[in-house]
Amino acid sequence: NGDGTLTQTISCPADTDTARYNLITTTNSAASITCSKSTGKYNPPFLARCEESRKISSGHGQQLMNLAKYLDKPCSPAATGEISKDKVIAKLNSMTDTNCGFRHLVPCLLENKCTLDTEKTVCLYDPAKDELQMDYYVTLNTPVWTISERDALVQKEEGKFKFWQCSDVYRKRRRRDALENVFEKLSANKTFVGDALQSKHYVAATAVGGCAVVMVTALLTVLFVRLRRKRSQDMETVDLANN
């Protein structure tokens, strides 16, 4: 400056579709600061700063349940059946169950304003705390600018995420189950067109049948040869007696 002072200023970039900028000042900072010739110091001592805000496109929530009163420990390594980890996660992820799942208590899921990231769902039993941890992750259909906006959409409402008394059936299909279903169909329908299991069975039956035919043929051949040989011997005996 012409009077021997030095002034510095700061201005933030213009907002864009994906980012907003806010000038942040405190008691020790400002958008413009001046260094005095007499003191050699800036007043205030610091320049303000620009804070960048980007759209928030995802959110996360968690619920903890104390299991001290319950003998069963869902999602623990020992849990089986309806409270096994896979089953509980399937129930929590359900978007069709009328009783169970995250969707009943998460506003954006209720209002179809987000999508549940089922691959990230967590169900974890902590034996040290005797506590069940359930985590959900969502992707917002329309990103928001502020944390308060995000929380209004993502933060769970009052209540417990249910994974019991569910309306849907959660049955993990195993290879053995599939084979058992095949056997049931075979016994009920008698025919099974185009099935590999039926084809293999048919080949095995043919092989057994062919083997039986060969064995019967061989036995008949041996019997015929023996009878023919015995007849020849009887004829020779008669000829010797006549001579």
GROMACS .gro file of C-alpha atoms in nm:
model
  243
    1ASN     CA    1   0.000   0.000   0.000
    2GLY     CA    2   0.109   0.361  -0.045
    3ASP     CA    3   0.129   0.421   0.330
    4GLY     CA    4   0.378   0.142   0.387
    5THR     CA    5   0.127  -0.116   0.500
    6LEU     CA    6   0.071  -0.457   0.333
    7THR     CA    7  -0.275  -0.601   0.280
    8GLN     CA    8  -0.364  -0.954   0.184
    9THR     CA    9  -0.706  -1.082   0.085
   10ILE     CA   10  -0.866  -1.414   0.005
   11SER     CA   11  -1.170  -1.500  -0.206
   12CYS     CA   12  -1.324  -1.840  -0.261
   13PRO     CA   13  -1.384  -2.005  -0.599
   14ALA     CA   14  -1.728  -1.992  -0.751
   15ASP     CA   15  -1.965  -2.275  -0.667
   16THR     CA   16  -2.006  -2.559  -0.917
   17ASP     CA   17  -2.258  -2.840  -0.961
   18THR     CA   18  -2.043  -3.070  -0.748
   19ALA     CA   19  -1.874  -2.835  -0.501
   20ARG     CA   20  -1.955  -2.534  -0.287
   21TYR     CA   21  -1.710  -2.298  -0.114
   22ASN     CA   22  -1.761  -2.110   0.212
   23LEU     CA   23  -1.535  -1.844   0.360
   24ILE     CA   24  -1.454  -1.942   0.717
   25THR     CA   25  -1.346  -1.664   0.956
   26THR     CA   26  -1.263  -1.661   1.326
   27THR     CA   27  -1.162  -1.402   1.586
   28ASN     CA   28  -0.804  -1.442   1.461
   29SER     CA   29  -0.873  -1.446   1.088
   30ALA     CA   30  -1.049  -1.241   0.820
   31ALA     CA   31  -1.096  -1.221   0.445
   32SER     CA   32  -0.859  -0.924   0.444
   33ILE     CA   33  -0.566  -0.870   0.679
   34THR     CA   34  -0.323  -0.579   0.695
   35CYS     CA   35   0.036  -0.569   0.816
   36SER     CA   36   0.108  -0.245   1.004
   37LYS     CA   37   0.425  -0.053   0.926
   38SER     CA   38   0.467   0.041   1.286
   39THR     CA   39   0.424  -0.305   1.438
   40GLY     CA   40   0.531  -0.528   1.154
   41LYS     CA   41   0.241  -0.760   1.231
   42TYR     CA   42  -0.083  -0.855   1.060
   43ASN     CA   43  -0.411  -0.765   1.219
   44PRO     CA   44  -0.585  -1.001   1.251
   45PRO     CA   45  -0.293  -1.238   1.235
   46PHE     CA   46  -0.438  -1.490   0.990
   47LEU     CA   47  -0.622  -1.498   0.661
   48ALA     CA   48  -0.959  -1.670   0.654
   49ARG     CA   49  -0.984  -2.001   0.472
   50CYS     CA   50  -1.214  -2.142   0.208
   51GLU     CA   51  -1.399  -2.456   0.305
   52GLU     CA   52  -1.498  -2.683   0.020
   53SER     CA   53  -1.821  -2.879   0.049
   54ARG     CA   54  -1.897  -3.164  -0.188
   55LYS     CA   55  -2.225  -3.340  -0.240
   56ILE     CA   56  -2.286  -3.629  -0.005
   57SER     CA   57  -2.398  -3.936  -0.196
   58SER     CA   58  -2.388  -4.208   0.070
   59GLY     CA   59  -2.461  -4.278   0.433
   60HIS     CA   60  -2.413  -4.534   0.706
   61GLY     CA   61  -2.596  -4.632   1.020
   62GLN     CA   62  -2.558  -4.880   1.304
   63GLN     CA   63  -2.759  -5.045   1.578
   64LEU     CA   64  -2.624  -5.227   1.882
   65MET     CA   65  -2.832  -5.480   2.074
   66ASN     CA   66  -2.743  -5.622   2.414
   67LEU     CA   67  -2.791  -5.999   2.419
   68ALA     CA   68  -2.717  -6.066   2.784
   69LYS     CA   69  -3.074  -6.185   2.847
   70TYR     CA   70  -3.077  -6.425   2.553
   71LEU     CA   71  -2.928  -6.773   2.523
   72ASP     CA   72  -2.915  -6.755   2.144
   73LYS     CA   73  -2.645  -6.533   1.995
   74PRO     CA   74  -2.735  -6.434   1.637
   75CYS     CA   75  -2.450  -6.399   1.388
   76SER     CA   76  -2.206  -6.573   1.621
   77PRO     CA   77  -1.987  -6.854   1.479
   78ALA     CA   78  -2.202  -7.108   1.667
   79ALA     CA   79  -2.533  -6.968   1.542
   80THR     CA   80  -2.727  -7.193   1.304
   81GLY     CA   81  -3.061  -7.199   1.129
   82GLU     CA   82  -3.269  -6.883   1.136
   83ILE     CA   83  -3.011  -6.689   1.343
   84SER     CA   84  -2.704  -6.786   1.140
   85LYS     CA   85  -2.508  -6.494   1.001
   86ASP     CA   86  -2.614  -6.553   0.640
   87LYS     CA   87  -2.981  -6.583   0.733
   88VAL     CA   88  -2.985  -6.272   0.953
   89ILE     CA   89  -2.810  -6.064   0.686
   90ALA     CA   90  -3.058  -6.184   0.426
   91LYS     CA   91  -3.344  -6.076   0.652
   92LEU     CA   92  -3.190  -5.736   0.724
   93ASN     CA   93  -3.131  -5.677   0.352
   94SER     CA   94  -3.485  -5.774   0.250
   95MET     CA   95  -3.687  -5.515   0.061
   96THR     CA   96  -4.003  -5.728   0.053
   97ASP     CA   97  -4.043  -5.863   0.405
   98THR     CA   98  -4.332  -5.692   0.582
   99ASN     CA   99  -4.173  -5.727   0.928
  100CYS     CA  100  -3.798  -5.765   0.895
  101GLY     CA  101  -3.519  -5.557   0.748
  102PHE     CA  102  -3.343  -5.221   0.762
  103ARG     CA  103  -3.598  -5.062   0.531
  104HIS     CA  104  -3.864  -5.031   0.802
  105LEU     CA  105  -3.659  -4.784   1.010
  106VAL     CA  106  -3.439  -4.600   0.758
  107PRO     CA  107  -3.624  -4.297   0.614
  108CYS     CA  108  -3.463  -4.293   0.270
  109LEU     CA  109  -3.537  -4.665   0.224
  110LEU     CA  110  -3.896  -4.611   0.331
  111GLU     CA  111  -3.934  -4.324   0.085
  112ASN     CA  112  -3.737  -4.491  -0.199
  113LYS     CA  113  -3.478  -4.213  -0.191
  114CYS     CA  114  -3.177  -4.440  -0.157
  115THR     CA  115  -3.051  -4.788  -0.235
  116LEU     CA  116  -2.927  -5.036   0.024
  117ASP     CA  117  -2.573  -5.160  -0.044
  118THR     CA  118  -2.634  -5.521   0.055
  119GLU     CA  119  -2.270  -5.621  -0.001
  120LYS     CA  120  -2.159  -5.399   0.287
  121THR     CA  121  -2.420  -5.503   0.545
  122VAL     CA  122  -2.261  -5.608   0.874
  123CYS     CA  123  -2.396  -5.848   1.136
  124LEU     CA  124  -2.139  -5.909   1.408
  125TYR     CA  125  -2.161  -6.067   1.750
  126ASP     CA  126  -1.911  -5.944   2.010
  127PRO     CA  127  -1.875  -6.211   2.285
  128ALA     CA  128  -1.675  -5.977   2.510
  129LYS     CA  129  -1.964  -5.730   2.526
  130ASP     CA  130  -2.236  -5.989   2.458
  131GLU     CA  131  -2.357  -5.746   2.195
  132LEU     CA  132  -2.495  -5.769   1.842
  133GLN     CA  133  -2.384  -5.508   1.590
  134MET     CA  134  -2.585  -5.441   1.274
  135ASP     CA  135  -2.457  -5.191   1.015
  136TYR     CA  136  -2.626  -5.068   0.698
  137TYR     CA  137  -2.489  -4.865   0.408
  138VAL     CA  138  -2.698  -4.672   0.156
  139THR     CA  139  -2.641  -4.479  -0.165
  140LEU     CA  140  -2.860  -4.170  -0.201
  141ASN     CA  141  -3.055  -4.139  -0.522
  142THR     CA  142  -3.006  -3.762  -0.513
  143PRO     CA  143  -2.690  -3.641  -0.335
  144VAL     CA  144  -2.729  -3.366  -0.074
  145TRP     CA  145  -2.505  -3.082   0.035
  146THR     CA  146  -2.520  -3.087   0.413
  147ILE     CA  147  -2.474  -3.340   0.691
  148SER     CA  148  -2.809  -3.244   0.839
  149GLU     CA  149  -2.980  -3.325   0.508
  150ARG     CA  150  -2.801  -3.659   0.494
  151ASP     CA  151  -2.886  -3.746   0.853
  152ALA     CA  152  -3.253  -3.671   0.795
  153LEU     CA  153  -3.253  -3.933   0.520
  154VAL     CA  154  -3.014  -4.192   0.660
  155GLN     CA  155  -3.038  -4.183   1.040
  156LYS     CA  156  -3.255  -4.468   1.167
  157GLU     CA  157  -3.582  -4.403   1.342
  158GLU     CA  158  -3.673  -4.529   1.689
  159GLY     CA  159  -3.710  -4.905   1.722
  160LYS     CA  160  -3.517  -5.224   1.659
  161PHE     CA  161  -3.421  -5.379   1.330
  162LYS     CA  162  -3.615  -5.706   1.330
  163PHE     CA  163  -3.480  -6.037   1.203
  164TRP     CA  164  -3.740  -6.256   1.377
  165GLN     CA  165  -4.110  -6.321   1.302
  166CYS     CA  166  -4.035  -6.245   0.938
  167SER     CA  167  -4.297  -6.277   0.666
  168ASP     CA  168  -4.065  -6.407   0.396
  169VAL     CA  169  -3.896  -6.748   0.387
  170TYR     CA  170  -3.518  -6.747   0.407
  171ARG     CA  171  -3.382  -7.080   0.299
  172LYS     CA  172  -3.029  -7.110   0.168
  173ARG     CA  173  -3.039  -7.351  -0.122
  174ARG     CA  174  -2.762  -7.612  -0.112
  175ARG     CA  175  -2.651  -7.858  -0.378
  176ARG     CA  176  -2.784  -8.145  -0.165
  177ASP     CA  177  -3.122  -7.976  -0.146
  178ALA     CA  178  -3.126  -7.944  -0.523
  179LEU     CA  179  -3.051  -8.312  -0.567
  180GLU     CA  180  -3.319  -8.406  -0.317
  181ASN     CA  181  -3.565  -8.201  -0.517
  182VAL     CA  182  -3.461  -8.390  -0.830
  183PHE     CA  183  -3.528  -8.722  -0.659
  184GLU     CA  184  -3.868  -8.600  -0.544
  185LYS     CA  185  -3.958  -8.502  -0.899
  186LEU     CA  186  -3.841  -8.833  -1.038
  187SER     CA  187  -4.048  -9.036  -0.792
  188ALA     CA  188  -4.355  -8.820  -0.851
  189ASN     CA  189  -4.340  -8.772  -1.230
  190LYS     CA  190  -4.167  -9.094  -1.333
  191THR     CA  191  -4.018  -8.913  -1.635
  192PHE     CA  192  -3.755  -8.642  -1.647
  193VAL     CA  193  -3.674  -8.520  -1.995
  194GLY     CA  194  -3.332  -8.372  -2.059
  195ASP     CA  195  -3.189  -8.424  -1.712
  196ALA     CA  196  -2.828  -8.539  -1.676
  197LEU     CA  197  -2.905  -8.753  -1.373
  198GLN     CA  198  -3.179  -8.938  -1.563
  199SER     CA  199  -2.947  -8.996  -1.860
  200LYS     CA  200  -2.674  -9.143  -1.641
  201HIS     CA  201  -2.925  -9.367  -1.473
  202TYR     CA  202  -3.046  -9.489  -1.814
  203VAL     CA  203  -2.692  -9.575  -1.928
  204ALA     CA  204  -2.620  -9.768  -1.610
  205ALA     CA  205  -2.943  -9.971  -1.646
  206THR     CA  206  -2.858 -10.055  -2.008
  207ALA     CA  207  -2.513 -10.176  -1.909
  208VAL     CA  208  -2.654 -10.404  -1.641
  209GLY     CA  209  -2.916 -10.542  -1.879
  210GLY     CA  210  -2.657 -10.612  -2.149
  211CYS     CA  211  -2.433 -10.793  -1.900
  212ALA     CA  212  -2.724 -11.017  -1.794
  213VAL     CA  213  -2.797 -11.114  -2.156
  214VAL     CA  214  -2.431 -11.203  -2.217
  215MET     CA  215  -2.419 -11.417  -1.901
  216VAL     CA  216  -2.735 -11.613  -1.994
  217THR     CA  217  -2.604 -11.669  -2.348
  218ALA     CA  218  -2.273 -11.799  -2.213
  219LEU     CA  219  -2.444 -12.040  -1.976
  220LEU     CA  220  -2.665 -12.180  -2.252
  221THR     CA  221  -2.360 -12.229  -2.476
  222VAL     CA  222  -2.170 -12.420  -2.207
  223LEU     CA  223  -2.475 -12.640  -2.138
  224PHE     CA  224  -2.519 -12.717  -2.508
  225VAL     CA  225  -2.152 -12.814  -2.547
  226ARG     CA  226  -2.168 -13.044  -2.245
  227LEU     CA  227  -2.484 -13.215  -2.370
  228ARG     CA  228  -2.331 -13.265  -2.713
  229ARG     CA  229  -2.012 -13.410  -2.565
  230LYS     CA  230  -2.211 -13.648  -2.340
  231ARG     CA  231  -2.417 -13.766  -2.639
  232SER     CA  232  -2.100 -13.843  -2.835
  233GLN     CA  233  -1.962 -14.045  -2.546
  234ASP     CA  234  -2.287 -14.246  -2.521
  235MET     CA  235  -2.273 -14.327  -2.894
  236GLU     CA  236  -1.915 -14.452  -2.864
  237THR     CA  237  -2.018 -14.683  -2.576
  238VAL     CA  238  -2.300 -14.834  -2.782
  239ASP     CA  239  -2.066 -14.898  -3.080
  240LEU     CA  240  -1.813 -15.076  -2.859
  241ALA     CA  241  -2.081 -15.297  -2.710
  242ASN     CA  242  -2.205 -15.403  -3.055
  243ASN     CA  243  -1.855 -15.493  -3.168
   0.00000   0.00000   0.00000
